[in-house]
Structures are given as structure tokens and as C-alpha cells.
Amino acid sequence: KQEVTQIPAALSVPEGENLVLNCSFTDSAIYNLQWFRQDPGKGLTSLLLIQSSQREQTSGRLNASLDKSSGRSTLYIAASQPGDSATYLCAAMKTSYDKVIFGPGTSLSVIP
Amino acid sequence: NAGVTQTPKFQVLKTGQSMTLQCAQDMNHEYMSWYRQDPGMGLRLIHYSVGAGITDQGEVPNGYNVSRSTTEDFPLRLLSAAPSQTSVYFCASRKTARTGELFFGEGSRLTVL
């Protein structure tokens, strides 16, 4: 069974720090991995989509990498800001079926 | 840009009542899905559809029905609401089952008394 885990479950950092969120999946047969942000009481907003042929994607202060052989993806946030405070979820899309499996999320708090 | 639209945003039901959560997308996406999100349980897939006329079960399908008569719409029906169905429900769509980003609606918060 595909499992997606995220470490840490919660993170609190002072404003300005660079930080890394981790996502691990048990099966390397994935074709896409997507990172989302969820603010309290809101829906999920797509941040970055990494296709299996890619190693990383960048958008502004965000950089996501994918290493299928080790079953890991990381989301790097540069120069964190209080507005980055949210829950970050990763989702893995496996080759053999049409379902998307979500990790439990990392709750990030950036302290001014 | 409307994207994925869910209605209603909030609903309170009594046990045994039925209702339909509506989901519509205007991106001509073939793939649509319903999730529920509960504290400590994360996002769980209820049902999904890879195209008009085709639906399939996810992890937690019991108590829910879906249909996909058009590409745009994917309603989720609660047949006889139970307190265990109190949750936040999200509809999501992507271009096909294997391509494109997954886009989410803003959610429907359902309380069953």
C-alpha cells in the first residue's frame, strides 16, 4: 500500500529562516508529486508539481525536489515570512492506479 | 477564473437526512474526485471519476454515491446522513487521471446532528 509520510509534523521558525519540509513515499513507482498549501478553514492551493522526469521545480522562494530512488521529496522555503504560516501537504501519484495519496501535512508557523 | 466550485459551503443535517454536495469545474478536466478531511485522519478519497460516465470507489466510499453525467459536474450524494459523516468535503479535478495539477475547491463543511 502506498504510504506518504511528512516530517516534521509541526515546525516553528523565526522570520527570515530558510527551511526544509520533507515528504517520503514507500513506492518509487510514482509519476507525479505535488506540493500544496492549506490555510486554516480553507481549501488546498497548489504550490508545485514535479513530474517523474523532473528532479525539481521552482516558484519564487519555493523549490521542490524529487528523488524517486530514495522515495523522497523536499520543499525548500527561502527567507520565510509570517505569511508562509500554513499547513503544507505533499501528494504522490502512483503509476499503477488513478488515485492520489496525500501525506498528513506539516504545520508551519513563522514567528515575526 | 472559477476553477473548481463547490456548493454549499456549510450545511447542517439531521441523522437520516439525505443531501447532495455539488461540484463543478470549468477547466474541461476529465478527472474529478471527492475527499473528506478529518482531524488526525488527513485527506481520504471517497470517489473519483476519470471521465463522463465513469466512476470508481476510493478509500471510504460507504454511505456516499456519485455520478458523472457531464464533464463539468461531479455531485456527491449522502444517502442517509450519519454523525460519522461530519467532515469537511473537498472536490478536486485535474486534466486527466495521469496528467496535470490537481486543483481543489474551497470545501463544504458538513455537520450531522
PDB file of C-alpha atoms in Angstrom:
ATOM      1  CA  LYS A   1       0.000   0.000   0.000  1.00  0.00           C
ATOM      2  CA  GLN A   2       1.286   3.431  -0.973  1.00  0.00           C
ATOM      3  CA  GLU A   3       2.094   5.485   2.097  1.00  0.00           C
ATOM      4  CA  VAL A   4       3.148   9.059   2.205  1.00  0.00           C
ATOM      5  CA  THR A   5       4.696  10.499   5.336  1.00  0.00           C
ATOM      6  CA  GLN A   6       5.805  14.009   6.193  1.00  0.00           C
ATOM      7  CA  ILE A   7       8.387  15.105   8.708  1.00  0.00           C
ATOM      8  CA  PRO A   8       8.219  17.143  10.848  1.00  0.00           C
ATOM      9  CA  ALA A   9       4.541  17.208  11.787  1.00  0.00           C
ATOM     10  CA  ALA A  10       4.933  20.767  13.057  1.00  0.00           C
ATOM     11  CA  LEU A  11       7.618  23.404  12.741  1.00  0.00           C
ATOM     12  CA  SER A  12       8.047  26.841  14.280  1.00  0.00           C
ATOM     13  CA  VAL A  13      10.767  29.151  12.981  1.00  0.00           C
ATOM     14  CA  PRO A  14      11.672  32.817  13.282  1.00  0.00           C
ATOM     15  CA  GLU A  15      11.041  35.026  10.297  1.00  0.00           C
ATOM     16  CA  GLY A  16      13.826  35.044   7.729  1.00  0.00           C
ATOM     17  CA  GLU A  17      14.992  31.472   8.201  1.00  0.00           C
ATOM     18  CA  ASN A  18      15.387  29.071   5.324  1.00  0.00           C
ATOM     19  CA  LEU A  19      13.604  25.798   5.968  1.00  0.00           C
ATOM     20  CA  VAL A  20      13.062  22.341   4.505  1.00  0.00           C
ATOM     21  CA  LEU A  21       9.941  20.229   4.657  1.00  0.00           C
ATOM     22  CA  ASN A  22      10.227  16.515   3.938  1.00  0.00           C
ATOM     23  CA  CYS A  23       7.914  14.090   2.188  1.00  0.00           C
ATOM     24  CA  SER A  24       8.614  10.362   1.926  1.00  0.00           C
ATOM     25  CA  PHE A  25       6.764   7.729  -0.080  1.00  0.00           C
ATOM     26  CA  THR A  26       7.128   3.972   0.090  1.00  0.00           C
ATOM     27  CA  ASP A  27       6.809   3.146  -3.595  1.00  0.00           C
ATOM     28  CA  SER A  28       9.140   4.610  -6.201  1.00  0.00           C
ATOM     29  CA  ALA A  29       6.631   3.905  -8.984  1.00  0.00           C
ATOM     30  CA  ILE A  30       5.147   7.370  -8.907  1.00  0.00           C
ATOM     31  CA  TYR A  31       4.776   9.644 -11.892  1.00  0.00           C
ATOM     32  CA  ASN A  32       3.962  12.974 -10.223  1.00  0.00           C
ATOM     33  CA  LEU A  33       4.432  14.579  -6.851  1.00  0.00           C
ATOM     34  CA  GLN A  34       2.592  17.754  -5.929  1.00  0.00           C
ATOM     35  CA  TRP A  35       3.000  20.140  -3.005  1.00  0.00           C
ATOM     36  CA  PHE A  36       0.050  22.068  -1.577  1.00  0.00           C
ATOM     37  CA  ARG A  37      -0.549  24.743   0.993  1.00  0.00           C
ATOM     38  CA  GLN A  38      -3.643  24.838   3.181  1.00  0.00           C
ATOM     39  CA  ASP A  39      -4.598  27.807   5.328  1.00  0.00           C
ATOM     40  CA  PRO A  40      -6.934  27.203   8.294  1.00  0.00           C
ATOM     41  CA  GLY A  41     -10.515  26.695   7.167  1.00  0.00           C
ATOM     42  CA  LYS A  42      -9.565  26.909   3.509  1.00  0.00           C
ATOM     43  CA  GLY A  43      -9.034  24.618   0.565  1.00  0.00           C
ATOM     44  CA  LEU A  44      -5.738  23.347  -0.791  1.00  0.00           C
ATOM     45  CA  THR A  45      -3.692  25.608  -3.028  1.00  0.00           C
ATOM     46  CA  SER A  46      -1.267  24.009  -5.452  1.00  0.00           C
ATOM     47  CA  LEU A  47       2.323  25.171  -4.996  1.00  0.00           C
ATOM     48  CA  LEU A  48       4.465  22.986  -7.235  1.00  0.00           C
ATOM     49  CA  LEU A  49       4.011  19.901  -9.391  1.00  0.00           C
ATOM     50  CA  ILE A  50       7.062  17.728 -10.120  1.00  0.00           C
ATOM     51  CA  GLN A  51       6.718  15.195 -12.884  1.00  0.00           C
ATOM     52  CA  SER A  52       8.689  11.960 -12.687  1.00  0.00           C
ATOM     53  CA  SER A  53      11.011  13.049 -15.477  1.00  0.00           C
ATOM     54  CA  GLN A  54      11.946  16.169 -13.498  1.00  0.00           C
ATOM     55  CA  ARG A  55      14.178  16.487 -10.456  1.00  0.00           C
ATOM     56  CA  GLU A  56      12.973  19.826  -9.197  1.00  0.00           C
ATOM     57  CA  GLN A  57      10.645  22.763  -9.693  1.00  0.00           C
ATOM     58  CA  THR A  58      10.967  26.337  -8.546  1.00  0.00           C
ATOM     59  CA  SER A  59       8.450  29.093  -7.943  1.00  0.00           C
ATOM     60  CA  GLY A  60       9.641  32.280  -6.292  1.00  0.00           C
ATOM     61  CA  ARG A  61      11.003  31.430  -2.847  1.00  0.00           C
ATOM     62  CA  LEU A  62       9.900  27.816  -3.150  1.00  0.00           C
ATOM     63  CA  ASN A  63      11.931  24.951  -4.534  1.00  0.00           C
ATOM     64  CA  ALA A  64      10.773  21.357  -4.570  1.00  0.00           C
ATOM     65  CA  SER A  65      12.947  18.380  -5.420  1.00  0.00           C
ATOM     66  CA  LEU A  66      12.104  14.775  -6.173  1.00  0.00           C
ATOM     67  CA  ASP A  67      14.316  11.719  -5.718  1.00  0.00           C
ATOM     68  CA  LYS A  68      12.343   8.662  -6.771  1.00  0.00           C
ATOM     69  CA  SER A  69      15.150   6.216  -5.982  1.00  0.00           C
ATOM     70  CA  SER A  70      15.169   7.212  -2.322  1.00  0.00           C
ATOM     71  CA  GLY A  71      11.426   7.848  -2.155  1.00  0.00           C
ATOM     72  CA  ARG A  72      11.797  11.436  -1.031  1.00  0.00           C
ATOM     73  CA  SER A  73      10.704  14.917  -1.948  1.00  0.00           C
ATOM     74  CA  THR A  74      11.700  18.113  -0.184  1.00  0.00           C
ATOM     75  CA  LEU A  75      10.138  21.553  -0.216  1.00  0.00           C
ATOM     76  CA  TYR A  76      12.619  24.342   0.438  1.00  0.00           C
ATOM     77  CA  ILE A  77      11.291  27.722   1.536  1.00  0.00           C
ATOM     78  CA  ALA A  78      13.775  30.562   1.410  1.00  0.00           C
ATOM     79  CA  ALA A  79      13.651  33.609   3.674  1.00  0.00           C
ATOM     80  CA  SER A  80      10.466  32.551   5.435  1.00  0.00           C
ATOM     81  CA  GLN A  81       7.773  35.135   6.193  1.00  0.00           C
ATOM     82  CA  PRO A  82       4.831  35.143   8.626  1.00  0.00           C
ATOM     83  CA  GLY A  83       2.530  34.823   5.608  1.00  0.00           C
ATOM     84  CA  ASP A  84       4.073  31.415   4.932  1.00  0.00           C
ATOM     85  CA  SER A  85       2.388  30.079   8.068  1.00  0.00           C
ATOM     86  CA  ALA A  86       0.086  27.273   6.935  1.00  0.00           C
ATOM     87  CA  THR A  87      -0.075  23.507   6.610  1.00  0.00           C
ATOM     88  CA  TYR A  88       1.937  22.049   3.744  1.00  0.00           C
ATOM     89  CA  LEU A  89       0.888  18.749   2.196  1.00  0.00           C
ATOM     90  CA  CYS A  90       2.534  16.578  -0.391  1.00  0.00           C
ATOM     91  CA  ALA A  91       0.635  14.216  -2.668  1.00  0.00           C
ATOM     92  CA  ALA A  92       2.021  11.266  -4.618  1.00  0.00           C
ATOM     93  CA  MET A  93       0.509   9.934  -7.819  1.00  0.00           C
ATOM     94  CA  LYS A  94       1.313   6.315  -8.448  1.00  0.00           C
ATOM     95  CA  THR A  95       1.840   4.808 -11.854  1.00  0.00           C
ATOM     96  CA  SER A  96      -0.409   1.794 -11.481  1.00  0.00           C
ATOM     97  CA  TYR A  97      -3.655   3.477 -10.452  1.00  0.00           C
ATOM     98  CA  ASP A  98      -5.530   6.709 -10.732  1.00  0.00           C
ATOM     99  CA  LYS A  99      -5.650   7.716  -7.085  1.00  0.00           C
ATOM    100  CA  VAL A 100      -3.710  10.474  -5.393  1.00  0.00           C
ATOM    101  CA  ILE A 101      -2.308   9.723  -1.930  1.00  0.00           C
ATOM    102  CA  PHE A 102      -1.747  12.591   0.484  1.00  0.00           C
ATOM    103  CA  GLY A 103       0.694  12.934   3.323  1.00  0.00           C
ATOM    104  CA  PRO A 104      -0.590  14.101   6.719  1.00  0.00           C
ATOM    105  CA  GLY A 105       0.970  17.550   6.347  1.00  0.00           C
ATOM    106  CA  THR A 106       3.487  19.746   8.142  1.00  0.00           C
ATOM    107  CA  SER A 107       2.091  22.660  10.143  1.00  0.00           C
ATOM    108  CA  LEU A 108       4.424  25.626   9.742  1.00  0.00           C
ATOM    109  CA  SER A 109       4.445  28.684  11.957  1.00  0.00           C
ATOM    110  CA  VAL A 110       6.745  31.588  11.085  1.00  0.00           C
ATOM    111  CA  ILE A 111       7.219  33.902  14.032  1.00  0.00           C
ATOM    112  CA  PRO A 112       7.676  37.646  13.308  1.00  0.00           C
TER     113      PRO A 112
ATOM    114  CA  ASN B   1     -11.373  32.175 -13.306  1.00  0.00           C
ATOM    115  CA  ALA B   2     -13.871  29.985 -11.464  1.00  0.00           C
ATOM    116  CA  GLY B   3     -11.801  26.765 -11.352  1.00  0.00           C
ATOM    117  CA  VAL B   4     -13.494  24.230  -9.047  1.00  0.00           C
ATOM    118  CA  THR B   5     -16.701  25.428  -7.418  1.00  0.00           C
ATOM    119  CA  GLN B   6     -18.368  23.669  -4.505  1.00  0.00           C
ATOM    120  CA  THR B   7     -21.786  24.339  -3.003  1.00  0.00           C
ATOM    121  CA  PRO B   8     -22.941  24.676  -0.333  1.00  0.00           C
ATOM    122  CA  LYS B   9     -20.044  25.914   1.799  1.00  0.00           C
ATOM    123  CA  PHE B  10     -21.809  24.999   5.044  1.00  0.00           C
ATOM    124  CA  GLN B  11     -24.625  22.559   5.791  1.00  0.00           C
ATOM    125  CA  VAL B  12     -26.203  21.140   8.916  1.00  0.00           C
ATOM    126  CA  LEU B  13     -28.202  17.922   8.621  1.00  0.00           C
ATOM    127  CA  LYS B  14     -30.075  15.680  10.972  1.00  0.00           C
ATOM    128  CA  THR B  15     -29.254  11.996  11.140  1.00  0.00           C
ATOM    129  CA  GLY B  16     -31.021  10.128   8.351  1.00  0.00           C
ATOM    130  CA  GLN B  17     -31.458  13.084   6.030  1.00  0.00           C
ATOM    131  CA  SER B  18     -30.070  12.995   2.529  1.00  0.00           C
ATOM    132  CA  MET B  19     -28.361  15.720   0.601  1.00  0.00           C
ATOM    133  CA  THR B  20     -26.132  16.415  -2.393  1.00  0.00           C
ATOM    134  CA  LEU B  21     -22.865  18.338  -2.406  1.00  0.00           C
ATOM    135  CA  GLN B  22     -22.330  19.979  -5.742  1.00  0.00           C
ATOM    136  CA  CYS B  23     -19.017  20.262  -7.565  1.00  0.00           C
ATOM    137  CA  ALA B  24     -18.433  21.927 -10.907  1.00  0.00           C
ATOM    138  CA  GLN B  25     -15.273  22.727 -12.833  1.00  0.00           C
ATOM    139  CA  ASP B  26     -14.861  24.907 -15.900  1.00  0.00           C
ATOM    140  CA  MET B  27     -11.402  23.711 -16.989  1.00  0.00           C
ATOM    141  CA  ASN B  28     -12.605  20.796 -19.159  1.00  0.00           C
ATOM    142  CA  HIS B  29     -10.877  18.362 -16.803  1.00  0.00           C
ATOM    143  CA  GLU B  30     -11.554  14.687 -17.322  1.00  0.00           C
ATOM    144  CA  TYR B  31     -10.599  13.635 -13.785  1.00  0.00           C
ATOM    145  CA  MET B  32     -12.656  14.650 -10.754  1.00  0.00           C
ATOM    146  CA  SER B  33     -12.606  13.380  -7.197  1.00  0.00           C
ATOM    147  CA  TRP B  34     -14.094  13.842  -3.741  1.00  0.00           C
ATOM    148  CA  TYR B  35     -12.129  13.820  -0.488  1.00  0.00           C
ATOM    149  CA  ARG B  36     -13.064  14.205   3.117  1.00  0.00           C
ATOM    150  CA  GLN B  37     -10.717  15.785   5.623  1.00  0.00           C
ATOM    151  CA  ASP B  38     -10.905  14.953   9.297  1.00  0.00           C
ATOM    152  CA  PRO B  39      -8.568  15.953  12.155  1.00  0.00           C
ATOM    153  CA  GLY B  40      -5.860  13.350  12.598  1.00  0.00           C
ATOM    154  CA  MET B  41      -7.015  11.400   9.526  1.00  0.00           C
ATOM    155  CA  GLY B  42      -5.820  13.665   6.761  1.00  0.00           C
ATOM    156  CA  LEU B  43      -7.404  13.664   3.326  1.00  0.00           C
ATOM    157  CA  ARG B  44      -9.188  10.477   2.336  1.00  0.00           C
ATOM    158  CA  LEU B  45     -10.507   9.703  -1.133  1.00  0.00           C
ATOM    159  CA  ILE B  46     -14.227   8.940  -1.293  1.00  0.00           C
ATOM    160  CA  HIS B  47     -14.963   8.517  -5.012  1.00  0.00           C
ATOM    161  CA  TYR B  48     -13.351   9.558  -8.235  1.00  0.00           C
ATOM    162  CA  SER B  49     -14.127   9.746 -11.941  1.00  0.00           C
ATOM    163  CA  VAL B  50     -11.756   9.525 -14.901  1.00  0.00           C
ATOM    164  CA  GLY B  51     -14.342  10.832 -17.354  1.00  0.00           C
ATOM    165  CA  ALA B  52     -18.034  11.355 -18.021  1.00  0.00           C
ATOM    166  CA  GLY B  53     -19.989   8.187 -17.305  1.00  0.00           C
ATOM    167  CA  ILE B  54     -17.144   6.549 -15.359  1.00  0.00           C
ATOM    168  CA  THR B  55     -16.869   6.497 -11.567  1.00  0.00           C
ATOM    169  CA  ASP B  56     -14.958   4.384  -9.078  1.00  0.00           C
ATOM    170  CA  GLN B  57     -14.595   3.990  -5.347  1.00  0.00           C
ATOM    171  CA  GLY B  58     -11.839   5.433  -3.216  1.00  0.00           C
ATOM    172  CA  GLU B  59     -10.795   4.544   0.331  1.00  0.00           C
ATOM    173  CA  VAL B  60     -14.010   5.472   2.150  1.00  0.00           C
ATOM    174  CA  PRO B  61     -16.984   5.130  -0.253  1.00  0.00           C
ATOM    175  CA  ASN B  62     -19.608   3.716   2.119  1.00  0.00           C
ATOM    176  CA  GLY B  63     -22.606   5.988   2.603  1.00  0.00           C
ATOM    177  CA  TYR B  64     -21.849   8.080  -0.485  1.00  0.00           C
ATOM    178  CA  ASN B  65     -22.945   7.934  -4.114  1.00  0.00           C
ATOM    179  CA  VAL B  66     -21.618   9.791  -7.127  1.00  0.00           C
ATOM    180  CA  SER B  67     -22.478  10.153 -10.782  1.00  0.00           C
ATOM    181  CA  ARG B  68     -20.758  11.861 -13.710  1.00  0.00           C
ATOM    182  CA  SER B  69     -23.262  12.663 -16.421  1.00  0.00           C
ATOM    183  CA  THR B  70     -21.270  15.630 -17.748  1.00  0.00           C
ATOM    184  CA  THR B  71     -17.596  16.538 -17.837  1.00  0.00           C
ATOM    185  CA  GLU B  72     -18.230  19.627 -15.723  1.00  0.00           C
ATOM    186  CA  ASP B  73     -20.216  18.246 -12.792  1.00  0.00           C
ATOM    187  CA  PHE B  74     -19.496  15.606 -10.161  1.00  0.00           C
ATOM    188  CA  PRO B  75     -22.098  15.663  -7.355  1.00  0.00           C
ATOM    189  CA  LEU B  76     -21.629  13.707  -4.128  1.00  0.00           C
ATOM    190  CA  ARG B  77     -24.793  12.301  -2.550  1.00  0.00           C
ATOM    191  CA  LEU B  78     -25.166  11.359   1.093  1.00  0.00           C
ATOM    192  CA  LEU B  79     -27.932   8.775   1.156  1.00  0.00           C
ATOM    193  CA  SER B  80     -28.758   8.736   4.883  1.00  0.00           C
ATOM    194  CA  ALA B  81     -26.534  11.070   6.843  1.00  0.00           C
ATOM    195  CA  ALA B  82     -24.784   9.810   9.965  1.00  0.00           C
ATOM    196  CA  PRO B  83     -22.800  11.759  12.602  1.00  0.00           C
ATOM    197  CA  SER B  84     -19.661   9.964  11.351  1.00  0.00           C
ATOM    198  CA  GLN B  85     -20.061  11.878   8.094  1.00  0.00           C
ATOM    199  CA  THR B  86     -19.466  15.185   9.852  1.00  0.00           C
ATOM    200  CA  SER B  87     -16.420  16.460   7.992  1.00  0.00           C
ATOM    201  CA  VAL B  88     -15.048  18.923   5.509  1.00  0.00           C
ATOM    202  CA  TYR B  89     -15.510  17.729   1.944  1.00  0.00           C
ATOM    203  CA  PHE B  90     -13.279  18.759  -0.922  1.00  0.00           C
ATOM    204  CA  CYS B  91     -13.769  18.312  -4.630  1.00  0.00           C
ATOM    205  CA  ALA B  92     -10.683  18.239  -6.851  1.00  0.00           C
ATOM    206  CA  SER B  93     -10.030  17.948 -10.554  1.00  0.00           C
ATOM    207  CA  ARG B  94      -7.130  17.539 -12.956  1.00  0.00           C
ATOM    208  CA  LYS B  95      -6.719  17.414 -16.694  1.00  0.00           C
ATOM    209  CA  THR B  96      -6.682  13.612 -16.920  1.00  0.00           C
ATOM    210  CA  ALA B  97      -6.173  10.749 -14.473  1.00  0.00           C
ATOM    211  CA  ARG B  98      -2.431  10.870 -15.133  1.00  0.00           C
ATOM    212  CA  THR B  99      -1.638  14.446 -16.147  1.00  0.00           C
ATOM    213  CA  GLY B 100      -1.787  17.940 -14.799  1.00  0.00           C
ATOM    214  CA  GLU B 101      -2.003  19.585 -11.441  1.00  0.00           C
ATOM    215  CA  LEU B 102      -4.738  18.696  -9.007  1.00  0.00           C
ATOM    216  CA  PHE B 103      -6.973  21.698  -8.306  1.00  0.00           C
ATOM    217  CA  PHE B 104      -9.224  21.901  -5.259  1.00  0.00           C
ATOM    218  CA  GLY B 105     -12.462  23.639  -4.445  1.00  0.00           C
ATOM    219  CA  GLU B 106     -12.802  25.645  -1.250  1.00  0.00           C
ATOM    220  CA  GLY B 107     -14.583  22.902   0.620  1.00  0.00           C
ATOM    221  CA  SER B 108     -18.003  22.146   2.074  1.00  0.00           C
ATOM    222  CA  ARG B 109     -18.288  21.880   5.840  1.00  0.00           C
ATOM    223  CA  LEU B 110     -20.968  19.370   6.813  1.00  0.00           C
ATOM    224  CA  THR B 111     -22.304  18.791  10.313  1.00  0.00           C
ATOM    225  CA  VAL B 112     -24.634  15.875  11.003  1.00  0.00           C
ATOM    226  CA  LEU B 113     -26.508  16.075  14.290  1.00  0.00           C
TER     227      LEU B 113
END
